[in-house]
GROMACS .gro file of C-alpha atoms in nm:
model
  317
    1MET     CA    1  13.950  -6.655   6.363
    2ASN     CA    2  13.948  -6.897   6.656
    3LEU     CA    3  13.787  -7.231   6.590
    4TRP     CA    4  13.693  -7.124   6.252
    5GLN     CA    5  13.664  -7.377   5.957
    6PRO     CA    6  13.578  -7.323   5.593
    7VAL     CA    7  13.286  -7.504   5.452
    8ASP     CA    8  13.324  -7.782   5.209
    9PRO     CA    9  13.228  -7.629   4.866
   10SER     CA   10  13.064  -7.962   4.765
   11LEU     CA   11  12.770  -7.882   5.004
   12TRP     CA   12  12.663  -7.604   4.773
   13GLN     CA   13  12.545  -7.781   4.462
   14GLY     CA   14  12.210  -7.872   4.303
   15ARG     CA   15  12.017  -7.872   3.989
   16ASP     CA   16  12.132  -7.629   3.714
   17ASP     CA   17  11.843  -7.476   3.527
   18SER     CA   18  12.025  -7.160   3.417
   19HIS     CA   19  12.004  -7.273   3.046
   20GLU     CA   20  11.627  -7.194   3.063
   21ALA     CA   21  11.667  -6.830   3.168
   22PRO     CA   22  11.913  -6.600   3.337
   23ASN     CA   23  11.702  -6.589   3.656
   24ALA     CA   24  11.639  -6.973   3.663
   25LEU     CA   25  11.860  -6.996   3.968
   26ARG     CA   26  11.894  -7.176   4.295
   27LEU     CA   27  12.066  -7.078   4.619
   28PHE     CA   28  12.392  -7.268   4.541
   29GLN     CA   29  12.429  -7.039   4.237
   30THR     CA   30  12.369  -6.700   4.407
   31ILE     CA   31  12.533  -6.747   4.742
   32ALA     CA   32  12.861  -6.564   4.775
   33ASN     CA   33  13.124  -6.824   4.886
   34GLY     CA   34  13.483  -6.720   4.870
   35GLY     CA   35  13.590  -6.975   5.120
   36ASP     CA   36  13.728  -6.712   5.362
   37PHE     CA   37  13.606  -6.500   5.654
   38ALA     CA   38  13.586  -6.145   5.530
   39PRO     CA   39  13.283  -5.971   5.662
   40GLN     CA   40  13.431  -5.628   5.590
   41SER     CA   41  13.386  -5.703   5.217
   42HIS     CA   42  13.009  -5.773   5.244
   43ARG     CA   43  12.849  -5.466   5.409
   44GLY     CA   44  12.461  -5.488   5.395
   45LYS     CA   45  12.463  -5.869   5.328
   46VAL     CA   46  12.360  -6.156   5.552
   47ALA     CA   47  12.654  -6.373   5.693
   48LEU     CA   48  12.568  -6.741   5.716
   49LEU     CA   49  12.767  -6.892   6.011
   50GLY     CA   50  12.745  -7.261   6.129
   51PHE     CA   51  12.799  -7.357   6.497
   52GLU     CA   52  12.918  -7.706   6.510
   53CYS     CA   53  12.848  -7.766   6.874
   54ASP     CA   54  12.632  -7.982   7.096
   55GLU     CA   55  12.844  -7.967   7.403
   56GLY     CA   56  12.566  -7.776   7.573
   57VAL     CA   57  12.312  -8.043   7.485
   58LYS     CA   58  12.544  -8.309   7.636
   59ARG     CA   59  12.576  -8.104   7.950
   60ASN     CA   60  12.198  -8.063   7.955
   61GLN     CA   61  12.146  -8.443   7.932
   62GLY     CA   62  12.004  -8.419   7.595
   63ARG     CA   63  12.063  -8.629   7.275
   64PRO     CA   64  12.381  -8.520   7.097
   65GLY     CA   65  12.404  -8.481   6.723
   66ALA     CA   66  12.324  -8.118   6.666
   67ALA     CA   67  12.690  -8.051   6.572
   68GLN     CA   68  12.616  -8.205   6.240
   69GLY     CA   69  12.324  -7.978   6.183
   70PRO     CA   70  12.473  -7.688   6.002
   71ASP     CA   71  12.613  -7.865   5.699
   72VAL     CA   72  12.295  -8.086   5.660
   73LEU     CA   73  12.084  -7.770   5.648
   74ARG     CA   74  12.323  -7.612   5.400
   75LYS     CA   75  12.263  -7.917   5.162
   76ALA     CA   76  11.892  -7.880   5.211
   77LEU     CA   77  11.917  -7.508   5.130
   78ALA     CA   78  12.141  -7.530   4.833
   79ASN     CA   79  11.886  -7.670   4.581
   80MET     CA   80  11.602  -7.425   4.685
   81ALA     CA   81  11.511  -7.162   4.424
   82SER     CA   82  11.682  -6.826   4.468
   83HIS     CA   83  11.438  -6.533   4.477
   84ARG     CA   84  11.449  -6.174   4.613
   85GLY     CA   85  11.658  -6.158   4.921
   86HIS     CA   86  11.850  -6.479   4.866
   87GLU     CA   87  12.129  -6.317   4.673
   88ARG     CA   88  12.240  -6.125   4.987
   89LEU     CA   89  12.355  -6.455   5.155
   90VAL     CA   90  12.718  -6.481   5.209
   91GLU     CA   91  12.894  -6.809   5.325
   92MET     CA   92  13.113  -6.736   5.631
   93GLY     CA   93  13.204  -7.103   5.743
   94ASN     CA   94  13.164  -7.282   6.072
   95ILE     CA   95  13.280  -7.248   6.425
   96ARG     CA   96  13.371  -7.588   6.532
   97ALA     CA   97  13.346  -7.676   6.911
   98GLU     CA   98  13.629  -7.887   7.061
   99PRO     CA   99  13.515  -8.171   7.295
  100GLU     CA  100  13.414  -8.062   7.651
  101LYS     CA  101  13.512  -7.679   7.567
  102LEU     CA  102  13.174  -7.521   7.542
  103GLU     CA  103  13.272  -7.177   7.670
  104ALA     CA  104  13.556  -7.150   7.425
  105ALA     CA  105  13.315  -7.228   7.147
  106GLN     CA  106  13.060  -6.977   7.253
  107GLN     CA  107  13.332  -6.708   7.263
  108ALA     CA  108  13.460  -6.807   6.917
  109LEU     CA  109  13.091  -6.774   6.792
  110HIS     CA  110  13.053  -6.435   6.963
  111ASP     CA  111  13.364  -6.314   6.815
  112ALA     CA  112  13.272  -6.417   6.454
  113ALA     CA  113  12.925  -6.284   6.494
  114LEU     CA  114  13.037  -5.954   6.637
  115ALA     CA  115  13.286  -5.905   6.345
  116CYS     CA  116  13.002  -5.954   6.108
  117GLN     CA  117  12.771  -5.719   6.291
  118GLN     CA  118  13.034  -5.451   6.328
  119ALA     CA  119  13.107  -5.479   5.954
  120GLY     CA  120  12.749  -5.379   5.874
  121MET     CA  121  12.621  -5.739   5.801
  122ARG     CA  122  12.320  -5.911   5.957
  123THR     CA  123  12.385  -6.280   6.082
  124LEU     CA  124  12.204  -6.610   6.025
  125VAL     CA  125  12.347  -6.879   6.235
  126LEU     CA  126  12.272  -7.258   6.199
  127GLY     CA  127  12.338  -7.447   6.518
  128GLY     CA  128  12.420  -7.641   6.716
  129GLY     CA  129  12.233  -7.672   7.035
  130HIS     CA  130  12.063  -7.374   7.203
  131GLU     CA  131  12.401  -7.295   7.360
  132THR     CA  132  12.429  -7.107   7.030
  133ALA     CA  133  12.207  -6.828   7.161
  134PHE     CA  134  12.464  -6.694   7.433
  135GLY     CA  135  12.741  -6.667   7.173
  136HIS     CA  136  12.513  -6.512   6.915
  137GLY     CA  137  12.297  -6.300   7.137
  138SER     CA  138  12.585  -6.158   7.339
  139ALA     CA  139  12.750  -6.051   7.003
  140VAL     CA  140  12.438  -5.849   6.907
  141LEU     CA  141  12.426  -5.684   7.250
  142ASP     CA  142  12.801  -5.598   7.223
  143ALA     CA  143  12.761  -5.468   6.870
  144PHE     CA  144  12.492  -5.218   6.972
  145PRO     CA  145  12.576  -5.125   7.332
  146ASP     CA  146  12.354  -4.811   7.342
  147GLU     CA  147  12.041  -4.960   7.183
  148ARG     CA  148  11.748  -5.149   7.319
  149ILE     CA  149  11.768  -5.511   7.192
  150GLY     CA  150  11.460  -5.735   7.196
  151ILE     CA  151  11.535  -6.113   7.237
  152ILE     CA  152  11.259  -6.321   7.092
  153ASN     CA  153  11.277  -6.705   7.134
  154LEU     CA  154  11.046  -6.943   6.959
  155ASP     CA  155  11.088  -7.230   7.176
  156ALA     CA  156  10.909  -7.504   7.387
  157HIS     CA  157  11.170  -7.433   7.673
  158LEU     CA  158  11.244  -7.116   7.863
  159ASP     CA  159  11.616  -7.208   7.886
  160LEU     CA  160  11.660  -7.006   8.204
  161ARG     CA  161  11.823  -7.284   8.412
  162HIS     CA  162  12.035  -7.219   8.710
  163ALA     CA  163  12.345  -7.445   8.673
  164PRO     CA  164  12.716  -7.444   8.776
  165HIS     CA  165  12.823  -7.451   8.411
  166ALA     CA  166  12.674  -7.330   8.082
  167SER     CA  167  12.458  -7.571   7.872
  168SER     CA  168  12.185  -7.566   7.615
  169GLY     CA  169  11.934  -7.500   7.906
  170THR     CA  170  12.112  -7.184   8.033
  171PRO     CA  171  12.156  -6.937   7.745
  172PHE     CA  172  11.891  -6.683   7.837
  173ARG     CA  173  11.994  -6.670   8.208
  174GLN     CA  174  12.347  -6.599   8.080
  175LEU     CA  175  12.222  -6.324   7.852
  176ALA     CA  176  12.022  -6.180   8.144
  177LEU     CA  177  12.349  -6.173   8.339
  178HIS     CA  178  12.536  -6.027   8.041
  179CYS     CA  179  12.276  -5.734   8.037
  180GLU     CA  180  12.319  -5.682   8.414
  181ALA     CA  181  12.692  -5.654   8.365
  182GLN     CA  182  12.639  -5.396   8.100
  183GLN     CA  183  12.367  -5.218   8.309
  184ARG     CA  184  12.112  -5.244   8.040
  185GLY     CA  185  11.763  -5.392   8.025
  186PHE     CA  186  11.706  -5.761   7.962
  187HIS     CA  187  11.413  -5.777   7.708
  188TYR     CA  188  11.329  -6.138   7.665
  189THR     CA  189  11.003  -6.286   7.502
  190CYS     CA  190  10.954  -6.662   7.484
  191MET     CA  191  10.678  -6.780   7.250
  192GLY     CA  192  10.559  -7.126   7.240
  193ALA     CA  193  10.670  -7.240   7.573
  194SER     CA  194  10.522  -7.572   7.703
  195LEU     CA  195  10.388  -7.565   8.063
  196ALA     CA  196  10.454  -7.944   8.050
  197ALA     CA  197  10.815  -7.902   7.953
  198ASN     CA  198  10.925  -7.640   8.211
  199THR     CA  199  10.933  -7.684   8.587
  200ALA     CA  200  10.782  -7.446   8.829
  201ALA     CA  201  11.121  -7.323   8.915
  202LEU     CA  202  11.180  -7.209   8.551
  203TRP     CA  203  10.848  -7.024   8.549
  204ASP     CA  204  10.962  -6.857   8.873
  205GLU     CA  205  11.285  -6.753   8.716
  206ALA     CA  206  11.099  -6.622   8.406
  207ALA     CA  207  10.876  -6.419   8.640
  208HIS     CA  208  11.189  -6.288   8.841
  209ARG     CA  209  11.350  -6.180   8.512
  210HIS     CA  210  11.013  -6.020   8.392
  211VAL     CA  211  11.014  -6.241   8.078
  212THR     CA  212  10.714  -6.214   7.857
  213VAL     CA  213  10.593  -6.565   7.796
  214ILE     CA  214  10.320  -6.672   7.550
  215GLU     CA  215  10.248  -7.042   7.603
  216ASP     CA  216  10.211  -7.290   7.307
  217LEU     CA  217   9.828  -7.317   7.374
  218ASP     CA  218   9.791  -6.942   7.363
  219VAL     CA  219   9.979  -6.935   7.026
  220LEU     CA  220   9.760  -7.208   6.889
  221ASN     CA  221   9.429  -7.067   7.026
  222ALA     CA  222   9.479  -6.709   7.044
  223MET     CA  223   9.717  -6.604   6.776
  224GLU     CA  224   9.533  -6.275   6.708
  225ALA     CA  225   9.475  -6.204   7.068
  226ARG     CA  226   9.809  -6.285   7.222
  227ALA     CA  227  10.082  -6.375   6.993
  228LEU     CA  228  10.062  -6.123   6.713
  229PRO     CA  229   9.996  -5.825   6.944
  230GLU     CA  230  10.319  -5.921   7.139
  231ILE     CA  231  10.514  -5.923   6.818
  232ALA     CA  232  10.379  -5.581   6.730
  233ARG     CA  233  10.465  -5.455   7.081
  234ALA     CA  234  10.821  -5.574   7.043
  235ILE     CA  235  10.867  -5.425   6.699
  236ASP     CA  236  10.744  -5.086   6.843
  237SER     CA  237  10.954  -5.103   7.168
  238TYR     CA  238  11.300  -5.209   7.056
  239ASP     CA  239  11.568  -5.077   6.822
  240ARG     CA  240  11.685  -5.399   6.705
  241ILE     CA  241  11.556  -5.753   6.749
  242TYR     CA  242  11.747  -6.088   6.778
  243LEU     CA  243  11.527  -6.385   6.690
  244THR     CA  244  11.632  -6.733   6.798
  245ILE     CA  245  11.435  -7.038   6.687
  246ASP     CA  246  11.468  -7.367   6.864
  247LEU     CA  247  11.325  -7.623   6.620
  248ASP     CA  248  11.168  -7.812   6.899
  249VAL     CA  249  10.905  -7.549   6.900
  250LEU     CA  250  10.753  -7.734   6.597
  251PRO     CA  251  10.542  -8.044   6.663
  252ALA     CA  252  10.724  -8.374   6.654
  253TRP     CA  253  10.526  -8.489   6.345
  254GLU     CA  254  10.677  -8.193   6.166
  255MET     CA  255  11.014  -8.181   6.333
  256PRO     CA  256  11.134  -8.520   6.462
  257ALA     CA  257  11.500  -8.423   6.426
  258VAL     CA  258  11.556  -8.253   6.760
  259SER     CA  259  11.676  -8.354   7.105
  260ALA     CA  260  11.335  -8.310   7.271
  261PRO     CA  261  11.054  -8.346   7.024
  262ALA     CA  262  10.735  -8.160   7.108
  263PRO     CA  263  10.422  -8.358   7.161
  264LEU     CA  264  10.209  -8.045   7.078
  265GLY     CA  265  10.420  -7.768   6.929
  266ILE     CA  266  10.348  -7.489   6.680
  267PRO     CA  267  10.312  -7.603   6.325
  268LEU     CA  268  10.530  -7.426   6.065
  269ALA     CA  269  10.248  -7.254   5.888
  270GLN     CA  270  10.141  -7.077   6.224
  271LEU     CA  271  10.512  -7.006   6.322
  272LEU     CA  272  10.563  -6.814   5.986
  273ARG     CA  273  10.278  -6.582   6.091
  274ILE     CA  274  10.494  -6.477   6.390
  275VAL     CA  275  10.812  -6.459   6.189
  276GLU     CA  276  10.694  -6.260   5.891
  277PRO     CA  277  10.626  -5.930   6.058
  278LEU     CA  278  10.959  -5.949   6.237
  279CYS     CA  279  11.143  -6.008   5.911
  280ARG     CA  280  10.951  -5.716   5.744
  281SER     CA  281  10.998  -5.482   6.048
  282GLY     CA  282  11.347  -5.352   5.939
  283LYS     CA  283  11.464  -5.426   6.290
  284LEU     CA  284  11.557  -5.780   6.278
  285GLN     CA  285  11.933  -5.790   6.325
  286ALA     CA  286  12.013  -6.150   6.372
  287VAL     CA  287  11.847  -6.494   6.349
  288ASP     CA  288  11.947  -6.844   6.451
  289LEU     CA  289  11.793  -7.189   6.409
  290VAL     CA  290  11.906  -7.435   6.660
  291GLU     CA  291  11.879  -7.790   6.792
  292PHE     CA  292  11.844  -7.948   6.444
  293ASN     CA  293  11.982  -8.307   6.499
  294PRO     CA  294  12.029  -8.512   6.177
  295THR     CA  295  12.077  -8.825   6.372
  296PHE     CA  296  11.697  -8.836   6.444
  297ASP     CA  297  11.569  -8.722   6.110
  298ARG     CA  298  11.330  -8.920   5.903
  299GLU     CA  299  11.403  -8.931   5.534
  300GLY     CA  300  11.528  -8.572   5.551
  301GLN     CA  301  11.190  -8.448   5.659
  302GLY     CA  302  11.327  -8.227   5.941
  303ALA     CA  303  11.601  -8.090   5.729
  304LYS     CA  304  11.344  -7.975   5.462
  305VAL     CA  305  11.133  -7.808   5.726
  306ALA     CA  306  11.408  -7.623   5.884
  307ALA     CA  307  11.565  -7.528   5.544
  308ARG     CA  308  11.222  -7.388   5.425
  309LEU     CA  309  11.208  -7.188   5.753
  310ALA     CA  310  11.548  -7.037   5.685
  311TRP     CA  311  11.467  -6.979   5.309
  312GLN     CA  312  11.145  -6.796   5.407
  313ILE     CA  313  11.330  -6.572   5.665
  314LEU     CA  314  11.585  -6.476   5.398
  315HIS     CA  315  11.317  -6.399   5.149
  316TRP     CA  316  11.118  -6.177   5.376
  317TRP     CA  317  11.431  -6.024   5.542
   0.00000   0.00000   0.00000
């Protein structure tokens, strides 16, 4: 597998309470971790992939450091209690980008995620910058060429930039072009977008692409009237759903460890109200958490928040 690296086994360790009872277990004790890439052996499970890349963040003039995110999040997950759903998690290693070679890294992530999807697995990818979404999302589209795929992005940013080269600001425009090339619909919903963080040109592009946008204020002030009905519509409308979560959708006080902390944002408790019905729908095929940057974390606060979000998704999924 191109650019693939195994994960250091020492990341998966924690407190051992198994002497108390057979089910007194934590994630590090229930995750399948054979140290190899063998999706064909794990049909029906959830593949955990890391994308060690922030080349797109650099191109987008952001603060680099997200390449270190996947392993830090693994450490934060490892010691959490293992409950229903967590036993399906399978360690599948990292895709490690080479300097200034974003496109090759995105292709490698695509190939790894596609292999997992075609083997009957679902995929949970830990980024990396939001350039993760093109590699991961295109793999889901390619795995199910005859199905309607809904793309739901929880994000302060639309990430529909026109640019001569791919970056963390272009993934959904890239996915739109990918859909055009396949002569299929581009079904993109962005929830939590900030009017203050996206130029008028980006809103024009969203309108041109027929993107459904629920702004941050609408999520905060009209959850029942705007956000939850849109999630219900997506579940009813699509065969499968790809959920991508840019952690900068969370408020800066809750998630400081991102390239662009949100001055407003959607708190985790409210974000989970959006995530839960997607997880329980039976249509959620792939999830990624992106933009976590340990360089700017405060006493591991951001890592704990992101890990709890991933933990909850696995439990509901």
